[in-house]
C-alpha cells in the first residue's frame, strides 16, 4: 500500500481519549524490544515517528498512529517484564483489557514475536487471550534478517506450534532492516479490512463466547 500520510495522534491513558472518528483500529502487541516501534516506522515510511527503544515498560498508554485517513495502528505497552498474570491483569490494568474486549473499532491484533526464539509464556498467554475474546491475530515474526533465510520455515514452525495458531490466523516474517514482509503485511491488513467491510454487523461477536460458555456451565 502507498502510505501518503501518517501521523502520531495521541498517547491515550483511557477510553475518553480514544479517537471518535470510527476508523478501523489494529492493535500491535508484543514484548518490549521485539521490534514494534521499528515495524511501525517501516510500515508508515517514517523513520522516527514511533520512537525506537524508549525505556521499556515506562509507557502505559495506547499510542495511536493514523495512516492515510483510513486506519489507526494502536501501539500497546510492551509486556514481558512481569509475570504474565500480573503484566496482563494488573500492570496493564483494566484499560488494556477493556480496550480488547470493548473497542468496537478494533479489527484484529498484530502480535510480534522474535523469529529467533520460541514464544514466551507471555506471548502464548497474549495469543490465547485474544482467542478467548474472539479477536483474530496476525503473528509477525520480527528481525528476520537475524537468521538465514533457509531457517525461516523451521523457526516459524516452532512459533506456529507453540502458539497453536488457530482459525484464519497467519504468520508473516518481517525485517525492519531489509523491509522483508512489509508488502505482505500491508496486503494482509487490507485483505482483512476489506473482508470486514463486506461482513454484516459483527458487534455482538465478542459477546458470543462468554454467553455460550456461561450457558453450558449452568
Ligand atoms: N536487526 C534487526 N534489528 C531490529 C529489527 N527490529 C528492531 N530491531 C532492533 O531491536 C531493538 C528494539 O526495537 P524497537 O523497535 O524499539 O522495539 P520495541 O520495544 O518493541 O518497540 C532496536 O535496537 C532495533 O533497532 C529488525 O527487524 N532487525
Ligand atoms: Mg517501542
Short mmCIF file of C-alpha atoms and ligand atoms in Angstrom, two decimals:
data_model
loop_
_atom_site.label_atom_id
_atom_site.label_comp_id
_atom_site.label_asym_id
_atom_site.label_seq_id
_atom_site.Cartn_x
_atom_site.Cartn_y
_atom_site.Cartn_z
CA UNK A 1 0.00 0.00 0.00
CA UNK A 2 1.14 3.51 -0.74
CA UNK A 3 1.27 5.44 2.51
CA UNK A 4 0.54 9.06 1.68
CA UNK A 5 0.06 10.31 5.20
CA UNK A 6 0.87 9.06 8.65
CA UNK A 7 0.79 10.86 11.93
CA UNK A 8 1.02 10.32 15.62
CA UNK A 9 -2.33 11.23 17.14
CA UNK A 10 -2.35 10.63 20.88
CA UNK A 11 -0.95 8.64 23.78
CA UNK A 12 -4.23 7.67 25.33
CA UNK A 13 -4.45 6.85 29.01
CA UNK A 14 -8.08 5.80 28.80
CA UNK A 15 -11.18 5.43 26.60
CA UNK A 16 -12.12 9.10 26.80
CA UNK A 17 -9.04 9.88 24.76
CA UNK A 18 -9.59 7.28 22.06
CA UNK A 19 -10.38 8.81 18.65
CA UNK A 20 -14.03 9.17 17.80
CA UNK A 21 -13.91 9.16 14.02
CA UNK A 22 -14.70 5.43 13.76
CA UNK A 23 -11.70 4.44 11.64
CA UNK A 24 -10.52 0.82 11.79
CA UNK A 25 -8.04 0.06 14.53
CA UNK A 26 -5.26 -2.53 14.51
CA UNK A 27 -3.53 -3.15 17.83
CA UNK A 28 0.16 -4.07 17.99
CA UNK A 29 1.25 -6.22 20.88
CA UNK A 30 4.49 -7.89 21.85
CA UNK A 31 7.18 -7.90 24.48
CA UNK A 32 9.41 -4.89 24.90
CA UNK A 33 12.29 -4.81 22.42
CA UNK A 34 10.63 -7.19 19.96
CA UNK A 35 10.69 -4.50 17.27
CA UNK A 36 7.25 -2.93 17.49
CA UNK A 37 8.31 0.69 17.03
CA UNK A 38 10.68 -0.29 14.23
CA UNK A 39 7.91 -2.16 12.44
CA UNK A 40 5.54 0.78 12.77
CA UNK A 41 8.11 3.17 11.37
CA UNK A 42 8.78 0.82 8.46
CA UNK A 43 5.08 0.33 7.71
CA UNK A 44 4.50 4.09 7.75
CA UNK A 45 7.74 5.03 5.93
CA UNK A 46 8.61 7.32 8.80
CA UNK A 47 11.97 6.87 10.43
CA UNK A 48 11.30 8.44 13.80
CA UNK A 49 7.53 8.56 14.11
CA UNK A 50 7.20 5.69 16.55
CA UNK A 51 10.08 6.11 18.96
CA UNK A 52 12.57 3.27 18.93
CA UNK A 53 13.75 1.76 22.18
CA UNK A 54 12.33 4.27 24.58
CA UNK A 55 12.70 2.95 28.09
CA UNK A 56 10.91 -0.41 28.31
CA UNK A 57 7.85 -0.72 30.47
CA UNK A 58 7.69 3.01 31.02
CA UNK A 59 4.69 3.95 28.97
CA UNK A 60 1.35 2.51 29.94
CA UNK A 61 -0.52 4.32 27.21
CA UNK A 62 -2.11 3.30 23.94
CA UNK A 63 -0.31 5.20 21.21
CA UNK A 64 -2.45 5.99 18.20
CA UNK A 65 -0.98 6.45 14.71
CA UNK A 66 -3.29 7.35 11.84
CA UNK A 67 -2.43 6.18 8.32
CA UNK A 68 -3.97 7.58 5.12
CA UNK A 69 -7.07 8.79 6.99
CA UNK A 70 -8.02 5.13 6.81
CA UNK A 71 -6.87 3.25 9.89
CA UNK A 72 -5.13 3.54 13.21
CA UNK A 73 -2.22 1.48 14.40
CA UNK A 74 -2.56 1.28 18.16
CA UNK A 75 0.78 0.63 19.80
CA UNK A 76 0.36 -1.23 23.08
CA UNK A 77 2.76 -1.09 26.01
CA UNK A 78 5.29 -3.90 25.74
CA UNK A 79 4.80 -6.86 28.01
CA UNK A 80 7.27 -9.33 29.39
CA UNK A 81 8.73 -7.53 32.34
CA UNK A 82 6.48 -9.14 34.87
CA UNK A 83 4.81 -12.48 35.30
CA UNK A 84 2.12 -12.87 32.74
CA UNK A 85 -0.86 -12.81 35.04
CA UNK A 86 0.49 -9.64 36.61
CA UNK A 87 1.56 -7.96 33.41
CA UNK A 88 -1.76 -8.57 31.77
CA UNK A 89 -4.18 -8.27 34.65
CA UNK A 90 -2.50 -5.70 36.87
CA UNK A 91 0.30 -3.65 35.30
CA UNK A 92 -1.57 -3.30 32.07
CA UNK A 93 -4.67 -2.77 34.08
CA UNK A 94 -8.25 -2.55 33.14
CA UNK A 95 -7.52 -0.23 30.23
CA UNK A 96 -5.92 -2.90 28.08
CA UNK A 97 -8.50 -5.50 28.92
CA UNK A 98 -11.30 -3.00 28.37
CA UNK A 99 -9.84 -1.99 25.03
CA UNK A 100 -9.51 -5.55 23.74
CA UNK A 101 -12.95 -6.56 24.94
CA UNK A 102 -14.99 -3.48 24.16
CA UNK A 103 -13.36 -1.40 21.48
CA UNK A 104 -15.74 -1.59 18.55
CA UNK A 105 -13.19 -0.17 16.10
CA UNK A 106 -10.64 -2.94 16.80
CA UNK A 107 -10.45 -5.24 13.79
CA UNK A 108 -7.56 -7.53 14.69
CA UNK A 109 -4.30 -7.73 16.56
CA UNK A 110 -0.81 -7.85 15.13
CA UNK A 111 1.26 -9.85 17.60
CA UNK A 112 5.01 -9.58 17.28
CA UNK A 113 7.39 -12.35 18.29
CA UNK A 114 11.15 -12.52 17.71
CA UNK A 115 11.82 -15.04 14.94
CA UNK A 116 14.90 -16.30 16.75
CA UNK A 117 13.14 -17.51 19.87
CA UNK A 118 10.26 -19.76 20.74
CA UNK A 119 7.32 -17.69 22.00
CA UNK A 120 7.46 -16.92 25.73
CA UNK A 121 4.74 -17.74 28.22
CA UNK A 122 3.60 -14.15 27.92
CA UNK A 123 3.36 -14.46 24.13
CA UNK A 124 1.31 -17.62 24.46
CA UNK A 125 -0.94 -16.08 27.12
CA UNK A 126 -1.47 -12.99 24.97
CA UNK A 127 -2.37 -15.08 21.95
CA UNK A 128 -4.73 -17.29 23.96
CA UNK A 129 -6.34 -14.24 25.49
CA UNK A 130 -7.16 -12.80 22.07
CA UNK A 131 -8.65 -16.13 21.02
CA UNK A 132 -10.82 -16.21 24.15
CA UNK A 133 -12.13 -12.74 23.41
CA UNK A 134 -12.58 -13.65 19.74
CA UNK A 135 -10.06 -11.28 18.17
CA UNK A 136 -8.19 -12.51 15.07
CA UNK A 137 -4.40 -12.32 15.19
CA UNK A 138 -1.75 -11.78 12.56
CA UNK A 139 1.52 -13.03 14.01
CA UNK A 140 4.61 -11.19 12.82
CA UNK A 141 7.98 -12.86 13.30
CA UNK A 142 10.34 -9.91 13.66
CA UNK A 143 14.06 -9.48 12.96
CA UNK A 144 14.00 -11.90 10.03
CA UNK A 145 17.38 -10.54 8.93
CA UNK A 146 18.95 -12.01 12.06
CA UNK A 147 18.69 -15.59 10.85
CA UNK A 148 19.45 -17.18 7.50
CA UNK A 149 16.58 -17.37 5.06
CA UNK A 150 16.99 -21.15 4.92
CA UNK A 151 16.00 -21.40 8.58
CA UNK A 152 12.90 -19.22 8.40
CA UNK A 153 10.50 -22.08 7.86
CA UNK A 154 11.88 -24.07 10.75
CA UNK A 155 11.57 -21.08 13.07
CA UNK A 156 8.06 -20.12 12.02
CA UNK A 157 7.06 -23.74 12.52
CA UNK A 158 8.15 -23.53 16.16
CA UNK A 159 6.21 -20.28 16.58
CA UNK A 160 3.12 -21.72 14.91
CA UNK A 161 3.19 -24.81 17.08
CA UNK A 162 3.98 -23.06 20.36
CA UNK A 163 1.15 -20.58 19.93
CA UNK A 164 -1.12 -23.28 18.48
CA UNK A 165 -2.16 -20.92 15.73
CA UNK A 166 -5.88 -21.14 15.15
CA UNK A 167 -8.54 -20.20 12.62
CA UNK A 168 -7.57 -17.78 9.91
CA UNK A 169 -4.54 -16.57 11.89
CA UNK A 170 -1.29 -16.42 9.97
CA UNK A 171 2.45 -15.73 10.35
CA UNK A 172 4.42 -13.16 8.38
CA UNK A 173 8.20 -12.84 8.52
CA UNK A 174 9.32 -9.26 8.88
CA UNK A 175 12.52 -7.24 8.99
CA UNK A 176 12.60 -3.54 9.62
CA UNK A 177 16.20 -3.59 8.41
CA UNK A 178 15.55 -5.03 4.94
CA UNK A 179 11.85 -4.29 4.50
CA UNK A 180 11.14 -8.01 4.23
CA UNK A 181 7.46 -8.69 4.84
CA UNK A 182 6.32 -5.09 4.60
CA UNK A 183 4.28 -5.51 1.42
CA UNK A 184 2.95 -8.84 2.62
CA UNK A 185 1.82 -7.34 5.91
CA UNK A 186 0.12 -4.42 4.19
CA UNK A 187 -1.58 -6.93 1.86
CA UNK A 188 -2.83 -8.92 4.82
CA UNK A 189 -4.07 -5.79 6.60
CA UNK A 190 -6.01 -4.58 3.56
CA UNK A 191 -7.42 -8.04 2.87
CA UNK A 192 -8.74 -8.30 6.42
CA UNK A 193 -10.19 -4.80 6.48
CA UNK A 194 -11.93 -5.38 3.15
CA UNK A 195 -13.34 -8.69 4.32
CA UNK A 196 -14.57 -6.95 7.44
CA UNK A 197 -16.27 -4.20 5.42
CA UNK A 198 -18.20 -6.84 3.50
CA UNK A 199 -19.50 -8.60 6.59
CA UNK A 200 -22.76 -7.65 8.27
CA UNK A 201 -22.55 -6.04 11.71
CA UNK A 202 -20.32 -8.18 13.88
CA UNK A 203 -20.71 -6.14 17.04
CA UNK A 204 -22.13 -8.96 19.08
CA UNK A 205 -19.34 -11.35 18.03
CA UNK A 206 -17.24 -10.71 21.10
CA UNK A 207 -20.07 -11.43 23.50
CA UNK A 208 -20.97 -14.79 22.00
CA UNK A 209 -18.25 -16.99 23.54
CA UNK A 210 -18.94 -15.73 27.07
CA UNK A 211 -22.68 -16.25 26.73
CA UNK A 212 -22.22 -19.72 25.31
CA UNK A 213 -19.76 -20.82 27.96
CA UNK A 214 -21.94 -19.40 30.74
CA UNK A 215 -24.89 -21.35 29.45
CA UNK A 216 -23.03 -24.61 29.15
CA UNK A 217 -21.69 -24.48 32.69
CA UNK A 218 -25.09 -23.98 34.20
N1 LIG B 1 18.38 -6.48 13.00
C1 LIG B 1 17.18 -6.01 13.33
N2 LIG B 1 17.04 -5.27 14.45
C2 LIG B 1 15.80 -4.81 14.76
C3 LIG B 1 14.67 -5.10 13.96
N3 LIG B 1 13.59 -4.53 14.53
C4 LIG B 1 14.03 -3.92 15.64
N4 LIG B 1 15.35 -4.08 15.79
C5 LIG B 1 16.18 -3.54 16.89
O1 LIG B 1 15.68 -4.06 18.13
C6 LIG B 1 15.71 -3.06 19.14
C7 LIG B 1 14.30 -2.83 19.68
O2 LIG B 1 13.49 -2.30 18.66
P1 LIG B 1 12.19 -1.43 18.97
O3 LIG B 1 11.53 -1.18 17.65
O4 LIG B 1 12.47 -0.26 19.82
O5 LIG B 1 11.34 -2.48 19.84
P2 LIG B 1 10.01 -2.24 20.70
O6 LIG B 1 10.46 -2.12 22.13
O7 LIG B 1 9.23 -3.50 20.51
O8 LIG B 1 9.31 -1.04 20.19
C8 LIG B 1 16.31 -1.81 18.48
O9 LIG B 1 17.68 -1.79 18.76
C9 LIG B 1 16.05 -2.03 17.00
O10 LIG B 1 16.98 -1.38 16.18
C10 LIG B 1 14.88 -5.89 12.76
O11 LIG B 1 13.96 -6.19 12.00
N5 LIG B 1 16.15 -6.31 12.51
MG1 LIG B 2 8.56 0.63 21.15
#
